[in-house]
PDB file of C-alpha atoms in Angstrom:
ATOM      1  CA  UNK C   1      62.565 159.019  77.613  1.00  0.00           C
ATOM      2  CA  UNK C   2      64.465 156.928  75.414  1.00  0.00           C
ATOM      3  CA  UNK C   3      66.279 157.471  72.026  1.00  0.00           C
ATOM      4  CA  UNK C   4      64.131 157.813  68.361  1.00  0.00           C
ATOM      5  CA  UNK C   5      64.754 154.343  66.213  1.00  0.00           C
ATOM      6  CA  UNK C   6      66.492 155.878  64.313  1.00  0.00           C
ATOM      7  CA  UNK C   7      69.474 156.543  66.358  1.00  0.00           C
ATOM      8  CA  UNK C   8      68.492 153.675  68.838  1.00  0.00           C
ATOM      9  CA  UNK C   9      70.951 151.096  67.092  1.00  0.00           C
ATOM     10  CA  UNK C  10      74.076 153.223  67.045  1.00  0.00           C
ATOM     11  CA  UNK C  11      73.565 154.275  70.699  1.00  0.00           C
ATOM     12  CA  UNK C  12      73.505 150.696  72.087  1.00  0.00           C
ATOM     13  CA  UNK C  13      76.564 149.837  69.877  1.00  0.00           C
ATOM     14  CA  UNK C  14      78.238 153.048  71.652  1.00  0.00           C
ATOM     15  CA  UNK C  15      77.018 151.989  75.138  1.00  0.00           C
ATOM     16  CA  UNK C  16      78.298 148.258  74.459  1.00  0.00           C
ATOM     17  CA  UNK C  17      81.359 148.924  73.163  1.00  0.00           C
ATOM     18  CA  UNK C  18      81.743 151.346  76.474  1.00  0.00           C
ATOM     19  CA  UNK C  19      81.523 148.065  78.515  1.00  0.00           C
ATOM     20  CA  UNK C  20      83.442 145.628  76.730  1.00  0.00           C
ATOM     21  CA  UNK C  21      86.175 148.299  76.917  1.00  0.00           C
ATOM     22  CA  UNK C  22      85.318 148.371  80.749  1.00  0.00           C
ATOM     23  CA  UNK C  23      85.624 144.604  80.643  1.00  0.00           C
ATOM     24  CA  UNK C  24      88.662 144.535  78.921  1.00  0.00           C
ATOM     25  CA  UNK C  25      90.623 146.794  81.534  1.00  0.00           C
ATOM     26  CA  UNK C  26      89.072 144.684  84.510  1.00  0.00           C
ATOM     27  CA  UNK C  27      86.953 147.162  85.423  1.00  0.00           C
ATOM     28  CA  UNK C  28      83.661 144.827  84.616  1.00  0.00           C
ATOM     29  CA  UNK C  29      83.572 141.451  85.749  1.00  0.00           C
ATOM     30  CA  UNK C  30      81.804 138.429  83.617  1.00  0.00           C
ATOM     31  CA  UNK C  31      79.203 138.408  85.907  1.00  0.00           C
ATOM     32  CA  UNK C  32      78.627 142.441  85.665  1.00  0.00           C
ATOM     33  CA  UNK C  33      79.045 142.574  82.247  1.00  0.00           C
ATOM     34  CA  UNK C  34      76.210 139.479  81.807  1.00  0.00           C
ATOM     35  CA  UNK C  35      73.823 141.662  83.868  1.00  0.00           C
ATOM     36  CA  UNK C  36      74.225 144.510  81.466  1.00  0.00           C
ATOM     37  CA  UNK C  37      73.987 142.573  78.176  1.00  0.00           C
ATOM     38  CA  UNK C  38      71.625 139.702  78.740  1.00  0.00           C
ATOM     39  CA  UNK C  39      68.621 141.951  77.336  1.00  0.00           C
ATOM     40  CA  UNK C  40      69.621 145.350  75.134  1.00  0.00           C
ATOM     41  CA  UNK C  41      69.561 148.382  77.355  1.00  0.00           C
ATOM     42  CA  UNK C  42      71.472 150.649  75.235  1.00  0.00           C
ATOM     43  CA  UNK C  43      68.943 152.540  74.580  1.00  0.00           C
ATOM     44  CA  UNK C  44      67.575 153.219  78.101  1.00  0.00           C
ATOM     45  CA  UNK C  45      71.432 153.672  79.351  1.00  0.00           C
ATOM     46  CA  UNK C  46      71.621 156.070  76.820  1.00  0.00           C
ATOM     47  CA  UNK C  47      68.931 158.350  77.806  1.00  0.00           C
ATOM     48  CA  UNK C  48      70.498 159.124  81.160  1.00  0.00           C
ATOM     49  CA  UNK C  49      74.156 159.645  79.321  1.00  0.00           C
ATOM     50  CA  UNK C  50      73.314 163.739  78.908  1.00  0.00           C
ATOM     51  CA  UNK C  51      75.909 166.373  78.435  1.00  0.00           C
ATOM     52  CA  UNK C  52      78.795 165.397  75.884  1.00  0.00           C
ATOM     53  CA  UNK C  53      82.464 164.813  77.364  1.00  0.00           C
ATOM     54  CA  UNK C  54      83.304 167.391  75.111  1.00  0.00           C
ATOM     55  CA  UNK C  55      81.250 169.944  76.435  1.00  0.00           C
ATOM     56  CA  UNK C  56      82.709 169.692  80.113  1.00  0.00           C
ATOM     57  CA  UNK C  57      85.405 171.815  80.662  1.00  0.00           C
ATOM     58  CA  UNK C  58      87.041 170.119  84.006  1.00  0.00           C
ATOM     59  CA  UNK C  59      90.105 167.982  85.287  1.00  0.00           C
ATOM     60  CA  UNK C  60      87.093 165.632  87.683  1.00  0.00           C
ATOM     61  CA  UNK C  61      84.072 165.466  87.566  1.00  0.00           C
ATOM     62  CA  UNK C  62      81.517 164.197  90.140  1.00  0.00           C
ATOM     63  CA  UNK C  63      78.573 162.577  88.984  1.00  0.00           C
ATOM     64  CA  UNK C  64      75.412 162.860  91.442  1.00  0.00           C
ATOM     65  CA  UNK C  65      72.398 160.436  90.762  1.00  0.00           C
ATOM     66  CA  UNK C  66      69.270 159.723  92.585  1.00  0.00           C
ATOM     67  CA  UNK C  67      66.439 157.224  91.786  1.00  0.00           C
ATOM     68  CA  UNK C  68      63.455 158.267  93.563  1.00  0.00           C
ATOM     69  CA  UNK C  69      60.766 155.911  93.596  1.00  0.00           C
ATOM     70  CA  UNK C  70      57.854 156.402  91.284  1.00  0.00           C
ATOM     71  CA  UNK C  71      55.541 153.562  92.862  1.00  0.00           C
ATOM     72  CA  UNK C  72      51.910 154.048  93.436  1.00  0.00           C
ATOM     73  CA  UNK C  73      52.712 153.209  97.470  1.00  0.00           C
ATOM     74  CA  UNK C  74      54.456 156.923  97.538  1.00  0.00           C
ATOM     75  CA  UNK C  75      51.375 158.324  96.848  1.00  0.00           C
ATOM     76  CA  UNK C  76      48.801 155.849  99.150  1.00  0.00           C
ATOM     77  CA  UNK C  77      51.134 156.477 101.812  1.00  0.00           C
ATOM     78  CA  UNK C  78      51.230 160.444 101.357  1.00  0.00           C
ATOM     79  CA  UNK C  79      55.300 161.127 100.485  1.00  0.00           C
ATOM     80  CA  UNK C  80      54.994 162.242  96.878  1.00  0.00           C
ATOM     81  CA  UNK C  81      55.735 165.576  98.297  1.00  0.00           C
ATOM     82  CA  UNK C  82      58.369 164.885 100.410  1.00  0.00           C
ATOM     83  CA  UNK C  83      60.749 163.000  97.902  1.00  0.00           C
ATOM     84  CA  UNK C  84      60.171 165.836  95.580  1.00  0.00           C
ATOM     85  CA  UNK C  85      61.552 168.261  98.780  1.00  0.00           C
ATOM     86  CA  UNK C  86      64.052 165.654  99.360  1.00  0.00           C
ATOM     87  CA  UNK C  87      65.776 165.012  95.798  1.00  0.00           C
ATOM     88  CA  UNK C  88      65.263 169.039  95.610  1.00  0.00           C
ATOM     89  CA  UNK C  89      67.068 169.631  99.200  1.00  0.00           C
ATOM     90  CA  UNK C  90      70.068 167.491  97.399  1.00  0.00           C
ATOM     91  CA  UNK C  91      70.387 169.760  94.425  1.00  0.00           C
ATOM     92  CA  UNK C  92      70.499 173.072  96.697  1.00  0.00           C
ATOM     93  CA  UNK C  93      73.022 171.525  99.014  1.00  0.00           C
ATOM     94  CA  UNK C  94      75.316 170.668  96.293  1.00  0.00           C
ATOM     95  CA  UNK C  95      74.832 174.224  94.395  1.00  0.00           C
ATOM     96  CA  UNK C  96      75.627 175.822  97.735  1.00  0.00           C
ATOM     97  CA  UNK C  97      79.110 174.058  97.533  1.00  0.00           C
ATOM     98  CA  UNK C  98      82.448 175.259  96.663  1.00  0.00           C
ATOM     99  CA  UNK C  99      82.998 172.417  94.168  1.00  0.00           C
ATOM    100  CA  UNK C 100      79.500 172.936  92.202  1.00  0.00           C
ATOM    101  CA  UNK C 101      80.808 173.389  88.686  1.00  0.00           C
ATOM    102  CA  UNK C 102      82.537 169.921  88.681  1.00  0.00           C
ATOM    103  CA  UNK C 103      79.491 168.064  89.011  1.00  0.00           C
ATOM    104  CA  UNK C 104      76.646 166.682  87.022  1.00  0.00           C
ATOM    105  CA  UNK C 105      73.163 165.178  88.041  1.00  0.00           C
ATOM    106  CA  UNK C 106      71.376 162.688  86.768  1.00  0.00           C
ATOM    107  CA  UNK C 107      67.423 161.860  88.134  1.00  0.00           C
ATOM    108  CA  UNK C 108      66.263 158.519  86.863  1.00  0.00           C
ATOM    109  CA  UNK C 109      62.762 157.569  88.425  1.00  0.00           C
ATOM    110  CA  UNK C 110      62.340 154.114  89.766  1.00  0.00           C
ATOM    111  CA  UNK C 111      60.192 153.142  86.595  1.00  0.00           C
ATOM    112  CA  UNK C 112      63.116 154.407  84.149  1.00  0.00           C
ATOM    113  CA  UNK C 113      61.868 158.203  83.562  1.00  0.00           C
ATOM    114  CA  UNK C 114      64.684 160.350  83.017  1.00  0.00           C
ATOM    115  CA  UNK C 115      64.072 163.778  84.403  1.00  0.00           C
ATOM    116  CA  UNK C 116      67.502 164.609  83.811  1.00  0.00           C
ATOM    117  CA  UNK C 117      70.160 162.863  81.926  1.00  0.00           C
ATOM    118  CA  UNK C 118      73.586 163.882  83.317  1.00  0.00           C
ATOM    119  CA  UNK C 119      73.606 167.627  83.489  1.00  0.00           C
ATOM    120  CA  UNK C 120      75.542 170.919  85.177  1.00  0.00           C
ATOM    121  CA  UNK C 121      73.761 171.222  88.947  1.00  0.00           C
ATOM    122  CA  UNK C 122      72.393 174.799  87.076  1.00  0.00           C
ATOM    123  CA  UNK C 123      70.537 173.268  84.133  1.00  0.00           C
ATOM    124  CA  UNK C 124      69.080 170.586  86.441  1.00  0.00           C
ATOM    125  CA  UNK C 125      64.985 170.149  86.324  1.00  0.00           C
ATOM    126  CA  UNK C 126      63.763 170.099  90.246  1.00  0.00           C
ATOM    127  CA  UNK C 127      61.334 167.653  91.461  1.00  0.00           C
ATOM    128  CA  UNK C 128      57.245 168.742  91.393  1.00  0.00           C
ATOM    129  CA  UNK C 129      53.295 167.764  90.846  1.00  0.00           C
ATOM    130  CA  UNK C 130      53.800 167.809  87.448  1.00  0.00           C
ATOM    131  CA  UNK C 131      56.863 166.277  86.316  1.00  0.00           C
ATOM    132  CA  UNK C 132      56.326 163.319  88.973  1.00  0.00           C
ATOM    133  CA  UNK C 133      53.449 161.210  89.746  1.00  0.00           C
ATOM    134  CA  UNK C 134      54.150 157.969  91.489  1.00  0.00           C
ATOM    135  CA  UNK C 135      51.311 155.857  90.101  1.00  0.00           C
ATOM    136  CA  UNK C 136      54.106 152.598  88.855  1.00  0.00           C
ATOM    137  CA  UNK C 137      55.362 149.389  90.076  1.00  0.00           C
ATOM    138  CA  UNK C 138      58.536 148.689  91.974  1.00  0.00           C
ATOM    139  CA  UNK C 139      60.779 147.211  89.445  1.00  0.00           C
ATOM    140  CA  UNK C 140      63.839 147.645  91.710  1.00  0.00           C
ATOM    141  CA  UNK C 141      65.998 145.166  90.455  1.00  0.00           C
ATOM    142  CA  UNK C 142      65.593 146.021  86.767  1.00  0.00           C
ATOM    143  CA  UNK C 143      66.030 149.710  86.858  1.00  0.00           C
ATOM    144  CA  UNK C 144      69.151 149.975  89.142  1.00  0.00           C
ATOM    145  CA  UNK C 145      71.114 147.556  86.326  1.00  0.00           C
ATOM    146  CA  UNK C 146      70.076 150.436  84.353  1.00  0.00           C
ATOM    147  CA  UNK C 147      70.755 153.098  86.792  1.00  0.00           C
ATOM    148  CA  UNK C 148      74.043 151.702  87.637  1.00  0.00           C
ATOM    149  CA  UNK C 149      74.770 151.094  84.133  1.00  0.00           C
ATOM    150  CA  UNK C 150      74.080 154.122  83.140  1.00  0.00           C
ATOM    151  CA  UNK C 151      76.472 155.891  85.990  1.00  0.00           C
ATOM    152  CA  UNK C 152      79.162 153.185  85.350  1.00  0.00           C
ATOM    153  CA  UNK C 153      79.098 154.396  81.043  1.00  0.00           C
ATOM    154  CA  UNK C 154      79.320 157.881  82.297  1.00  0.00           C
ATOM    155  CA  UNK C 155      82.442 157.142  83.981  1.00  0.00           C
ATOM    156  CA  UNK C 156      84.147 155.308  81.669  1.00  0.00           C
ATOM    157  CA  UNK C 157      83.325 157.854  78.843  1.00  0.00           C
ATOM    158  CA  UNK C 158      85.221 160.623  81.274  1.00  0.00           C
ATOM    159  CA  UNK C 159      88.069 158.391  82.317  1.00  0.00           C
ATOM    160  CA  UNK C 160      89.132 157.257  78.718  1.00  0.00           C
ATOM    161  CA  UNK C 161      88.595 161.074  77.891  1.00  0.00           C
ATOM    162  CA  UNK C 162      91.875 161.412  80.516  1.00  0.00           C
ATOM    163  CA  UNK C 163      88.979 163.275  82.950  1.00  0.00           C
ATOM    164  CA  UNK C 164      88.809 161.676  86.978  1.00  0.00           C
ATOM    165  CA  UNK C 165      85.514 160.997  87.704  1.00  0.00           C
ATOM    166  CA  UNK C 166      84.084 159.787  91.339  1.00  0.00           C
ATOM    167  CA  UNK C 167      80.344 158.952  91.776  1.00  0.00           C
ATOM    168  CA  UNK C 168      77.443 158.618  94.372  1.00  0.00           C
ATOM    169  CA  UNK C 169      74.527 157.421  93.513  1.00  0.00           C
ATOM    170  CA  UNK C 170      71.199 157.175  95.763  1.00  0.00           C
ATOM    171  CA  UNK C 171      68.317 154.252  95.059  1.00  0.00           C
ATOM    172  CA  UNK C 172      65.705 154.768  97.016  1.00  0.00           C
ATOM    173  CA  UNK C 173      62.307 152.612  97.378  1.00  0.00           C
ATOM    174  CA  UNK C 174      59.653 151.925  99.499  1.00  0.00           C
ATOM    175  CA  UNK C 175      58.686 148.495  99.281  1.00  0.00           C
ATOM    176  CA  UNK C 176      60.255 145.134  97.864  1.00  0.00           C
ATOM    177  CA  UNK C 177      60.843 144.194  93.661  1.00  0.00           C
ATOM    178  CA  UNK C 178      57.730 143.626  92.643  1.00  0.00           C
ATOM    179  CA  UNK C 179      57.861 144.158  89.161  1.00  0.00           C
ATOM    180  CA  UNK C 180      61.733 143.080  87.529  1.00  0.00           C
ATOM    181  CA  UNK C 181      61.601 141.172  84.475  1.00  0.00           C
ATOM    182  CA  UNK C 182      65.336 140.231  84.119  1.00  0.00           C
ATOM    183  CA  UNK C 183      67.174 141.206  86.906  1.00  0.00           C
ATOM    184  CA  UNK C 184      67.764 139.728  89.859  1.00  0.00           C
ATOM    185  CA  UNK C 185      69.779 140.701  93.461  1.00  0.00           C
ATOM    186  CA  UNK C 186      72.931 138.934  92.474  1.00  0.00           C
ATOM    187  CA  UNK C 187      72.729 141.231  89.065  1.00  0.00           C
ATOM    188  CA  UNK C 188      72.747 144.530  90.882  1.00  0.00           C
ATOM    189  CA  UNK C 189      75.274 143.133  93.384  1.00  0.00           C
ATOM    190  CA  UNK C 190      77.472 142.465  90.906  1.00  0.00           C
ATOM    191  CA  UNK C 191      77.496 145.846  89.614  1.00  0.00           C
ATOM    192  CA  UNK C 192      77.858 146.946  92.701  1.00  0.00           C
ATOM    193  CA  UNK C 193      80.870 145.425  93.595  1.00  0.00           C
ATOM    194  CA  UNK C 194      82.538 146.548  90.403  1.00  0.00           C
ATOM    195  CA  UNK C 195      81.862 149.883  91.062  1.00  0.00           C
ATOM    196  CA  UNK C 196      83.011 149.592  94.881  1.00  0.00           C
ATOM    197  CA  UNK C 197      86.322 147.963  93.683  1.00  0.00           C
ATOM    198  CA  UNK C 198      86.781 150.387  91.433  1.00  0.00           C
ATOM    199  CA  UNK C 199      87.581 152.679  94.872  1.00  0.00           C
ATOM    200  CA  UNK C 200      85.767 155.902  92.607  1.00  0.00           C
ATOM    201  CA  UNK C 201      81.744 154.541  93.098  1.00  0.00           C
ATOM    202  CA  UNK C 202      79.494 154.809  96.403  1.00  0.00           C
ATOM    203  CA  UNK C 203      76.110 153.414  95.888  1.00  0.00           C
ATOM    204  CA  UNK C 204      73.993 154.023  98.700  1.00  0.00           C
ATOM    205  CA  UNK C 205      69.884 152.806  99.273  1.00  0.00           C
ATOM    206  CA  UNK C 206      67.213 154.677 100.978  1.00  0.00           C
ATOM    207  CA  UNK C 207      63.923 152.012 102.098  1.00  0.00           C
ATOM    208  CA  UNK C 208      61.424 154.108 103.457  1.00  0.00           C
ATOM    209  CA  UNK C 209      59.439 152.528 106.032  1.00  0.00           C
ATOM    210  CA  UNK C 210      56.141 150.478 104.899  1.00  0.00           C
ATOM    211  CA  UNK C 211      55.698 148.457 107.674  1.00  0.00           C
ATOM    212  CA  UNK C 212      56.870 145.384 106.587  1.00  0.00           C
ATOM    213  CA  UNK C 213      59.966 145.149 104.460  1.00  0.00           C
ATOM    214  CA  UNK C 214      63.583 144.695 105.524  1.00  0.00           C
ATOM    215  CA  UNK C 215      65.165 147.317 103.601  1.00  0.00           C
ATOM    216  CA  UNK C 216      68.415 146.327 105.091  1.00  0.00           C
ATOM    217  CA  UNK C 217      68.256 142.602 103.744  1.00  0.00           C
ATOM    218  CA  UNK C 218      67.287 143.767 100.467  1.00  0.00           C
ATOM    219  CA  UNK C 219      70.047 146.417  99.756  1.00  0.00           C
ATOM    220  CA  UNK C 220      72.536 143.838 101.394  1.00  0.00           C
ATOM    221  CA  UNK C 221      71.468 141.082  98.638  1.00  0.00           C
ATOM    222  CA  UNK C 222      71.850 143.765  95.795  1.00  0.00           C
ATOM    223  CA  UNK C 223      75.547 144.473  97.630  1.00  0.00           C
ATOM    224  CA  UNK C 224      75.193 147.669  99.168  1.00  0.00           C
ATOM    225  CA  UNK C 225      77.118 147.950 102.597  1.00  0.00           C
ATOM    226  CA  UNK C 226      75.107 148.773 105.490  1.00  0.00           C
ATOM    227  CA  UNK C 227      76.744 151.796 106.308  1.00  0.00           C
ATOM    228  CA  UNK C 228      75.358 153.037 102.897  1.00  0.00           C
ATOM    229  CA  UNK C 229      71.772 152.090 104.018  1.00  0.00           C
ATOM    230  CA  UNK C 230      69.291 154.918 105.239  1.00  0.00           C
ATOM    231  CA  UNK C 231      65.899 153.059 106.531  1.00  0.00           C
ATOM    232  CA  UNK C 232      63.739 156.470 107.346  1.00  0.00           C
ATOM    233  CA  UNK C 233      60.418 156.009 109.096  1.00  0.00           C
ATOM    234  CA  UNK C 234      57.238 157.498 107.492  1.00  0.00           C
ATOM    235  CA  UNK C 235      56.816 160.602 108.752  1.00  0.00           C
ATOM    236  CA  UNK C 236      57.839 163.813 106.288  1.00  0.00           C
ATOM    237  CA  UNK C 237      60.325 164.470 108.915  1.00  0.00           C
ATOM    238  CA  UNK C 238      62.571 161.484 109.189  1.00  0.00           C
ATOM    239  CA  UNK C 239      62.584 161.425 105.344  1.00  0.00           C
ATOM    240  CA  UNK C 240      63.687 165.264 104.940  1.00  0.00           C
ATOM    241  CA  UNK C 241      66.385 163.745 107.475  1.00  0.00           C
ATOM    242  CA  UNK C 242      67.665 160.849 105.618  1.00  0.00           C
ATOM    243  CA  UNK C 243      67.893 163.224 102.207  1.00  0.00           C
ATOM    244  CA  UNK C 244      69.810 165.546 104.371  1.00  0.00           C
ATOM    245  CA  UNK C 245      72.242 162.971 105.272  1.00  0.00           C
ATOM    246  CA  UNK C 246      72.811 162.208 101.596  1.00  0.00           C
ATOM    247  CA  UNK C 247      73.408 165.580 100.423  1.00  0.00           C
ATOM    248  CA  UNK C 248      75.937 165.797 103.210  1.00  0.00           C
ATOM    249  CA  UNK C 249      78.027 162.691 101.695  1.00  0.00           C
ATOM    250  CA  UNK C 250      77.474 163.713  98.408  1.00  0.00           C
ATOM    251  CA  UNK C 251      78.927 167.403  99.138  1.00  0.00           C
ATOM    252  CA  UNK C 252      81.777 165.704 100.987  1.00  0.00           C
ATOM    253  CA  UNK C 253      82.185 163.119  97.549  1.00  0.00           C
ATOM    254  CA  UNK C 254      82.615 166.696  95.490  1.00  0.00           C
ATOM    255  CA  UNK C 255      85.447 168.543  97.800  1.00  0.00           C
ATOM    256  CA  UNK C 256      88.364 166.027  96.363  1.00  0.00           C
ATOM    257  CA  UNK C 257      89.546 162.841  96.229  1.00  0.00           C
ATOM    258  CA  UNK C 258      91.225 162.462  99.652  1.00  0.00           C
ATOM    259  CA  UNK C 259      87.191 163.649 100.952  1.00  0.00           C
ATOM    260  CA  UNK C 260      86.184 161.038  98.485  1.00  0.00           C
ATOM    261  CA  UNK C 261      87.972 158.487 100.360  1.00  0.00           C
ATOM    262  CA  UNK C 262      87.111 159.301 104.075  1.00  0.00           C
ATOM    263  CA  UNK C 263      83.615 159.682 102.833  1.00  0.00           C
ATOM    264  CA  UNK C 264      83.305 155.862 101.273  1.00  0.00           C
ATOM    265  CA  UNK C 265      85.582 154.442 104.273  1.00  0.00           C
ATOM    266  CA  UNK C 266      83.085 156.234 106.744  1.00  0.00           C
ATOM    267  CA  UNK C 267      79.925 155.784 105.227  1.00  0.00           C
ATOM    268  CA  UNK C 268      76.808 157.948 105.977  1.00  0.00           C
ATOM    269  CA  UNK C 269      78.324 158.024 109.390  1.00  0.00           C
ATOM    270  CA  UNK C 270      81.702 159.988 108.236  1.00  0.00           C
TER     271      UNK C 270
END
């Protein structure tokens, strides 16, 4: 899940020196770059990072990510199954496209299990009873500085490698932070608006219904747009749906930059 000691130290120096170069070219603001340094996550970030640069033979690359919540309220409420379909349906859609070989996938679980650091969509582990077993705590705000770390690292290791790279990247959730330590909204918003200003990032939130939680305020505070926000009821069927809608954005995001850009103007409604 994370890296041994004894390479722990040189991979948070790599990840950090990753973002103060990101810093330095304007890419990360103060506030960003605070989020991402005020407690050591090299070596989580690191653990998503996956295939080397060097081992990608490509002009772009897409990177896909999705978080899919590993909180014990998937399983009470009977979706375990159904966001193993979903983050599955995702992977097939994107293998089915044209573009396939120019992207990677990453699958970070909500309580920072990495299933699979950045990959090629063919070496990618799929979603099942016994690799996932929501059972955790929702520590949303925590884990998507991570997540979004991680994706923003990725990116920069491409583009100072001289390779394009455009991302989308899916949190999903189905109940409020409950559990962050260190992170708050305004730390993921940050991030977020980095990555949006950057013109190359879309970072879109699923909330799946649970009765009581305004999935729509709480993406908004952590800066997602609300044309980025999916808010699925609870049956199986309106969450096969939203996924659906996802993979169709995130297949758009891989057929070139010019789809790129109608897809982020447009949001899930382009």
């Amino acid at each position: 899940m994370s890296s041994s000691s004894s390479n722990g130290n040189s991979s948070s120096a790599n990840v950090s020196q990753l973002f103060q170069a990101a810093h330095a070219e304007g890419v990360l603001s103060p506030q960003a770059l605070q989020a991402l340094t005020v407690v050591d996550l090299g070596a989580q970030i690191q653990a998503g990072l996956g295939i080397s640069v060097d081992d990608v033979q490509a002009s772009e690359v897409v990177l896909v990510t999705v978080m899919p919540d590993d909180s014990g309220s998937i399983q009470h409420a009977g979706h375990a199954r159904t966001v193993c379909d979903g983050h599955n349906l995702v992977l097939d859609a994107l293998l089915s496209s044209q573009q396939k070989d120019g992207v990677l996938f990453h699958t970070r679980y909500l309580n920072g299990f990495v299933l699979n650091p950045f990959r090629p969509l063919e070496d990618v582990v799929r979603m099942h009873s016994k690799n996932y077993d929501p059972d955790k705590g929702t520590p949303l705000y925590d884990q998507a500085v991570v997540l979004l770390g991680t994706v923003l690292a990725k990116a920069q290791e491409f583009t100072r490698n001289g390779v394009s790279a455009r991302t989308v990247t899916l949190l999903i959730t189905d109940g409020a932070d409950c559990h962050s330590q260190s992170s708050r909204p305004r730390d993921v918003a940050a991030l977020v608006n980095d990555l949006r200003r950057a013109e190359n990032h879309i970072v879109a939130g699923m909330g799946i219904d649970d009765g009581s939680t305004d999935f729509r305020k709480v993406f908004r505070e952590m800066g997602i747009e609300d044309k980025w926000i999916l808010t699925p009821g609870q049956s199986a069927q309106d969450i096969r749906k939203a996924f659906q809608v996802f993979s169709q954005s995130a297949v758009r995001v891989s057929q070139g930059a010019a789809s790129f850009s109608r897809t982020a103007l447009g949001g899930f409604g382009a």
